[in-house]
Amino acid sequence: MPQQDPFEVRKLGTVSRPSPLPLSSEDGDQLFNFVDDSEKILFNTSLGEYSRSRSEGESLPAVEKAGPRRNIFFNPEETTAAIVTCGGLCPGINNVIRSLVMGLHYFYGVKEIIGIPYGYQGLAPDNPHPYRYLTPEKVRDIHQFGGTILGSSRGAQKVSDMVDTLVRLEVDMLFTIGGDGTLKGAEDIGKEIEKRGLKISVIGIPKTIDNDIDLIDKSFGFETSFDVASPIVRDAHNEAAGAFNGIAIVKLMGRDSGFIAASAAMSMPVVNFVLVPELPFQLEGEKGFLKLLEKRLKAKRHAVIVVAEGAGQHLFEEASAVQDASGNIKHRDIGILLKDRIGEHFKQQGTEVTIKYIDPSYIIRSAPANASDSIFCNRLAYQAVHGAMAGKTRFVVGLLHNQLVYLPISSVVNRRKKIDLEGEFWFAALQSTGQPFRMG
Ligand code: ATP
Ligand code: MG
């Protein structure tokens, strides 16, 4: 049996309707080109892997380029789109909503766009919240605000109920903006749609401030997060340096991956220790974190620590059993633990220290997107619209090797992206902080 291509993007059916976009026409007088489904980029950019595959006669995994297709599946005049936002807040959600609406409306002439209130809850049969009919006029200014104008939620809904709602609302395409949970939900919705033989396209625009979606280079909101965290780290340094033996601890987001913490530490290189979930470290012992901190204080009389929320969970006596409505484990507060243990350590020695603990998480995730993320959100949304209009389904739009591509949802939700502790990025973080490779 031939192996299935893990990067093949599903389609609702044959596409025969000419795109209304005035792009490259037969007479060739247009500047912009349609993108054909066959235009792909190599998944693996390693020359060694390329040579190996060629010599062994293997086909090279390749990913579909995003972009407007010459033929589309849906008749724009009769198309109803819906947008739903789930999970935690992240900078840029409103930018994505705005650009989806603008792209659908102005590029393709889709006039009915339904905003689903409060995440997947808004697709439940007993949803008490009104649907929002979105027009360019209604979304005109929303990019200036953080959060999501549609509201979000956690917690499971019955997939068949959600599909019933889509059928009742006569939705042809559902844009889901959310993290791994949302994408898994979108995949389940897409499967149920397929099982029922319906022609509803399901699209994911990965939203993860932690930048932990597998395979894709970066997700929207991530850059803004460390952009906002950077001056906070700067000010934390002022606090630390302003006291004799001053220690500032800044806790940043990063449930399973420490990209925000490491990026913030590198963007404001006054950080002496960055602790991430990927890093196994010990507090006690000659080579442990507390001894290193002690040495640092002796040398410079102040220290700045950035810690990701998911770091050091092994230091708690009991693993957290608390879950949120979606079943995500709620981590114990590593920032508080560090503050307490550092305090005890120096008290035992009779050394006076001043510890400032700063947790700006909610300020960061509710911030509006910065300029770079705003551009990125727009580009993701436009490409999502093109893919949806072409009848593609159960796919995400993302950046791979700096190019926008369509990937099956199933290919990105199997595992989380994590910092490679043997890679260049983490090495740069270590060079920036000066902390050793191992702590304990
Ligand atoms: P965040 O990055 O903020 O955690 P998320 O999208 O992962 O974003 P969740 O609260 O985990 O946020 O999930 C959002 C929605 O997706 C919830 O309504 C949840 O019930 C649903 N969901 C979560 N996990 C799954 C799953 N494995 N299958 C189907 N649906 C899921
Ligand atoms: Mg999640």
Short mmCIF file of N, CA, C and O in Angstrom, two decimals, residues 381-430:
data_model
loop_
_atom_site.label_atom_id
_atom_site.label_comp_id
_atom_site.label_asym_id
_atom_site.label_seq_id
_atom_site.Cartn_x
_atom_site.Cartn_y
_atom_site.Cartn_z
N ALA A 381 -4.20 35.60 7.88
CA ALA A 381 -5.65 35.63 7.64
C ALA A 381 -5.94 35.60 6.13
O ALA A 381 -6.82 34.86 5.67
N TYR A 382 -5.22 36.38 5.35
CA TYR A 382 -5.47 36.40 3.89
C TYR A 382 -5.25 35.01 3.30
O TYR A 382 -6.03 34.53 2.48
N GLN A 383 -4.17 34.35 3.74
CA GLN A 383 -3.89 33.02 3.18
C GLN A 383 -4.92 32.00 3.65
O GLN A 383 -5.26 31.07 2.91
N ALA A 384 -5.42 32.18 4.86
CA ALA A 384 -6.48 31.29 5.34
C ALA A 384 -7.72 31.44 4.47
O ALA A 384 -8.36 30.45 4.10
N VAL A 385 -8.04 32.68 4.12
CA VAL A 385 -9.20 32.95 3.26
C VAL A 385 -9.01 32.28 1.89
O VAL A 385 -9.91 31.60 1.38
N HIS A 386 -7.82 32.42 1.29
CA HIS A 386 -7.59 31.82 -0.03
C HIS A 386 -7.76 30.30 0.03
O HIS A 386 -8.37 29.70 -0.86
N GLY A 387 -7.20 29.69 1.07
CA GLY A 387 -7.29 28.23 1.20
C GLY A 387 -8.74 27.78 1.38
O GLY A 387 -9.18 26.79 0.80
N ALA A 388 -9.47 28.53 2.21
CA ALA A 388 -10.87 28.19 2.47
C ALA A 388 -11.70 28.30 1.20
O ALA A 388 -12.49 27.41 0.88
N MET A 389 -11.52 29.40 0.47
CA MET A 389 -12.31 29.59 -0.75
C MET A 389 -12.03 28.49 -1.77
O MET A 389 -12.89 28.13 -2.57
N ALA A 390 -10.82 27.95 -1.74
CA ALA A 390 -10.46 26.86 -2.66
C ALA A 390 -10.99 25.51 -2.17
O ALA A 390 -10.70 24.48 -2.78
N GLY A 391 -11.74 25.51 -1.07
CA GLY A 391 -12.36 24.28 -0.59
C GLY A 391 -11.42 23.37 0.18
O GLY A 391 -11.70 22.19 0.38
N LYS A 392 -10.30 23.91 0.61
CA LYS A 392 -9.40 23.10 1.43
C LYS A 392 -10.00 22.99 2.83
O LYS A 392 -10.70 23.90 3.27
N THR A 393 -9.71 21.90 3.50
CA THR A 393 -10.29 21.74 4.83
C THR A 393 -9.35 21.00 5.77
O THR A 393 -8.40 20.35 5.32
N ARG A 394 -9.64 21.13 7.06
CA ARG A 394 -8.82 20.51 8.13
C ARG A 394 -7.35 20.88 7.98
O ARG A 394 -6.48 20.04 8.12
N PHE A 395 -7.11 22.16 7.68
CA PHE A 395 -5.73 22.61 7.53
C PHE A 395 -5.45 23.83 8.39
O PHE A 395 -6.38 24.51 8.84
N VAL A 396 -4.18 24.05 8.64
CA VAL A 396 -3.75 25.31 9.27
C VAL A 396 -2.89 26.08 8.28
O VAL A 396 -2.31 25.50 7.36
N VAL A 397 -2.84 27.38 8.50
CA VAL A 397 -1.90 28.19 7.74
C VAL A 397 -0.77 28.57 8.70
O VAL A 397 -1.01 28.91 9.86
N GLY A 398 0.44 28.43 8.22
CA GLY A 398 1.57 28.72 9.09
C GLY A 398 2.82 29.04 8.29
O GLY A 398 2.84 28.92 7.07
N LEU A 399 3.84 29.45 9.04
CA LEU A 399 5.10 29.81 8.41
C LEU A 399 6.06 28.63 8.54
O LEU A 399 6.29 28.12 9.64
N LEU A 400 6.59 28.20 7.39
CA LEU A 400 7.58 27.12 7.41
C LEU A 400 8.76 27.58 6.56
O LEU A 400 8.58 27.93 5.40
N HIS A 401 9.93 27.58 7.15
CA HIS A 401 11.13 28.11 6.48
C HIS A 401 10.84 29.50 5.90
O HIS A 401 11.18 29.80 4.77
N ASN A 402 10.12 30.28 6.68
CA ASN A 402 9.81 31.66 6.31
C ASN A 402 8.87 31.80 5.11
O ASN A 402 8.82 32.85 4.48
N GLN A 403 8.15 30.75 4.78
CA GLN A 403 7.15 30.85 3.70
C GLN A 403 5.80 30.42 4.27
O GLN A 403 5.72 29.50 5.08
N LEU A 404 4.75 31.06 3.80
CA LEU A 404 3.41 30.69 4.28
C LEU A 404 2.94 29.45 3.56
O LEU A 404 2.99 29.37 2.33
N VAL A 405 2.51 28.48 4.34
CA VAL A 405 2.12 27.17 3.78
C VAL A 405 0.80 26.70 4.40
O VAL A 405 0.35 27.23 5.42
N TYR A 406 0.21 25.71 3.73
CA TYR A 406 -0.95 25.01 4.29
C TYR A 406 -0.49 23.64 4.76
O TYR A 406 0.14 22.90 4.01
N LEU A 407 -0.82 23.32 6.01
CA LEU A 407 -0.46 22.02 6.59
C LEU A 407 -1.73 21.37 7.14
O LEU A 407 -2.59 22.07 7.70
N PRO A 408 -1.87 20.04 7.02
CA PRO A 408 -3.01 19.40 7.65
C PRO A 408 -2.95 19.63 9.17
O PRO A 408 -1.86 19.58 9.75
N ILE A 409 -4.11 19.86 9.78
CA ILE A 409 -4.12 20.05 11.24
C ILE A 409 -3.44 18.87 11.92
O ILE A 409 -2.66 19.02 12.85
N SER A 410 -3.72 17.66 11.38
CA SER A 410 -3.18 16.45 12.02
C SER A 410 -1.66 16.44 12.11
O SER A 410 -1.09 15.81 12.99
N SER A 411 -0.99 17.18 11.21
CA SER A 411 0.47 17.15 11.22
C SER A 411 1.09 18.05 12.28
O SER A 411 2.27 17.93 12.58
N VAL A 412 0.29 18.95 12.87
CA VAL A 412 0.89 19.90 13.82
C VAL A 412 0.44 19.70 15.27
O VAL A 412 0.92 20.39 16.16
N VAL A 413 -0.50 18.78 15.50
CA VAL A 413 -1.03 18.66 16.88
C VAL A 413 -0.53 17.43 17.63
O VAL A 413 -0.94 17.18 18.75
N ASN A 414 0.36 16.67 17.01
CA ASN A 414 0.82 15.45 17.67
C ASN A 414 1.71 15.72 18.87
O ASN A 414 1.73 14.98 19.82
N ARG A 415 2.48 16.77 18.78
CA ARG A 415 3.36 17.10 19.90
C ARG A 415 3.62 18.60 19.90
O ARG A 415 3.33 19.29 18.91
N ARG A 416 4.17 19.06 20.99
CA ARG A 416 4.45 20.49 21.09
C ARG A 416 5.86 20.79 20.65
O ARG A 416 6.76 19.97 20.85
N LYS A 417 6.02 21.98 20.11
CA LYS A 417 7.38 22.41 19.77
C LYS A 417 8.07 22.86 21.06
O LYS A 417 7.47 23.55 21.88
N LYS A 418 9.31 22.44 21.22
CA LYS A 418 10.05 22.82 22.43
C LYS A 418 11.42 23.37 22.06
O LYS A 418 11.91 23.12 20.95
N ILE A 419 12.03 24.07 22.98
CA ILE A 419 13.39 24.56 22.75
C ILE A 419 14.32 23.35 22.68
O ILE A 419 14.27 22.47 23.55
N ASP A 420 15.14 23.30 21.66
CA ASP A 420 16.15 22.25 21.54
C ASP A 420 17.34 22.69 22.40
O ASP A 420 18.04 23.66 22.06
N LEU A 421 17.56 21.98 23.49
CA LEU A 421 18.62 22.39 24.41
C LEU A 421 20.01 22.22 23.82
O LEU A 421 21.01 22.64 24.40
N GLU A 422 20.07 21.54 22.67
CA GLU A 422 21.37 21.41 21.99
C GLU A 422 21.45 22.28 20.76
O GLU A 422 22.37 22.18 19.95
N GLY A 423 20.46 23.15 20.59
CA GLY A 423 20.40 23.98 19.38
C GLY A 423 20.98 25.37 19.58
O GLY A 423 21.28 25.79 20.70
N GLU A 424 21.08 26.07 18.47
CA GLU A 424 21.70 27.40 18.46
C GLU A 424 20.94 28.41 19.31
O GLU A 424 21.52 29.24 20.00
N PHE A 425 19.58 28.30 19.27
CA PHE A 425 18.75 29.28 19.99
C PHE A 425 19.06 29.25 21.51
O PHE A 425 19.29 30.27 22.13
N TRP A 426 19.06 28.03 22.06
CA TRP A 426 19.31 27.92 23.51
C TRP A 426 20.75 28.29 23.84
O TRP A 426 21.04 28.91 24.87
N PHE A 427 21.65 27.93 22.96
CA PHE A 427 23.05 28.28 23.18
C PHE A 427 23.20 29.80 23.23
O PHE A 427 23.92 30.35 24.09
N ALA A 428 22.48 30.48 22.34
CA ALA A 428 22.52 31.95 22.35
C ALA A 428 21.96 32.48 23.67
O ALA A 428 22.49 33.45 24.23
N ALA A 429 20.90 31.85 24.16
CA ALA A 429 20.32 32.28 25.44
C ALA A 429 21.35 32.11 26.57
O ALA A 429 21.49 32.98 27.43
N LEU A 430 22.08 31.00 26.53
CA LEU A 430 23.11 30.76 27.56
C LEU A 430 24.24 31.77 27.44
O LEU A 430 24.76 32.28 28.44
#
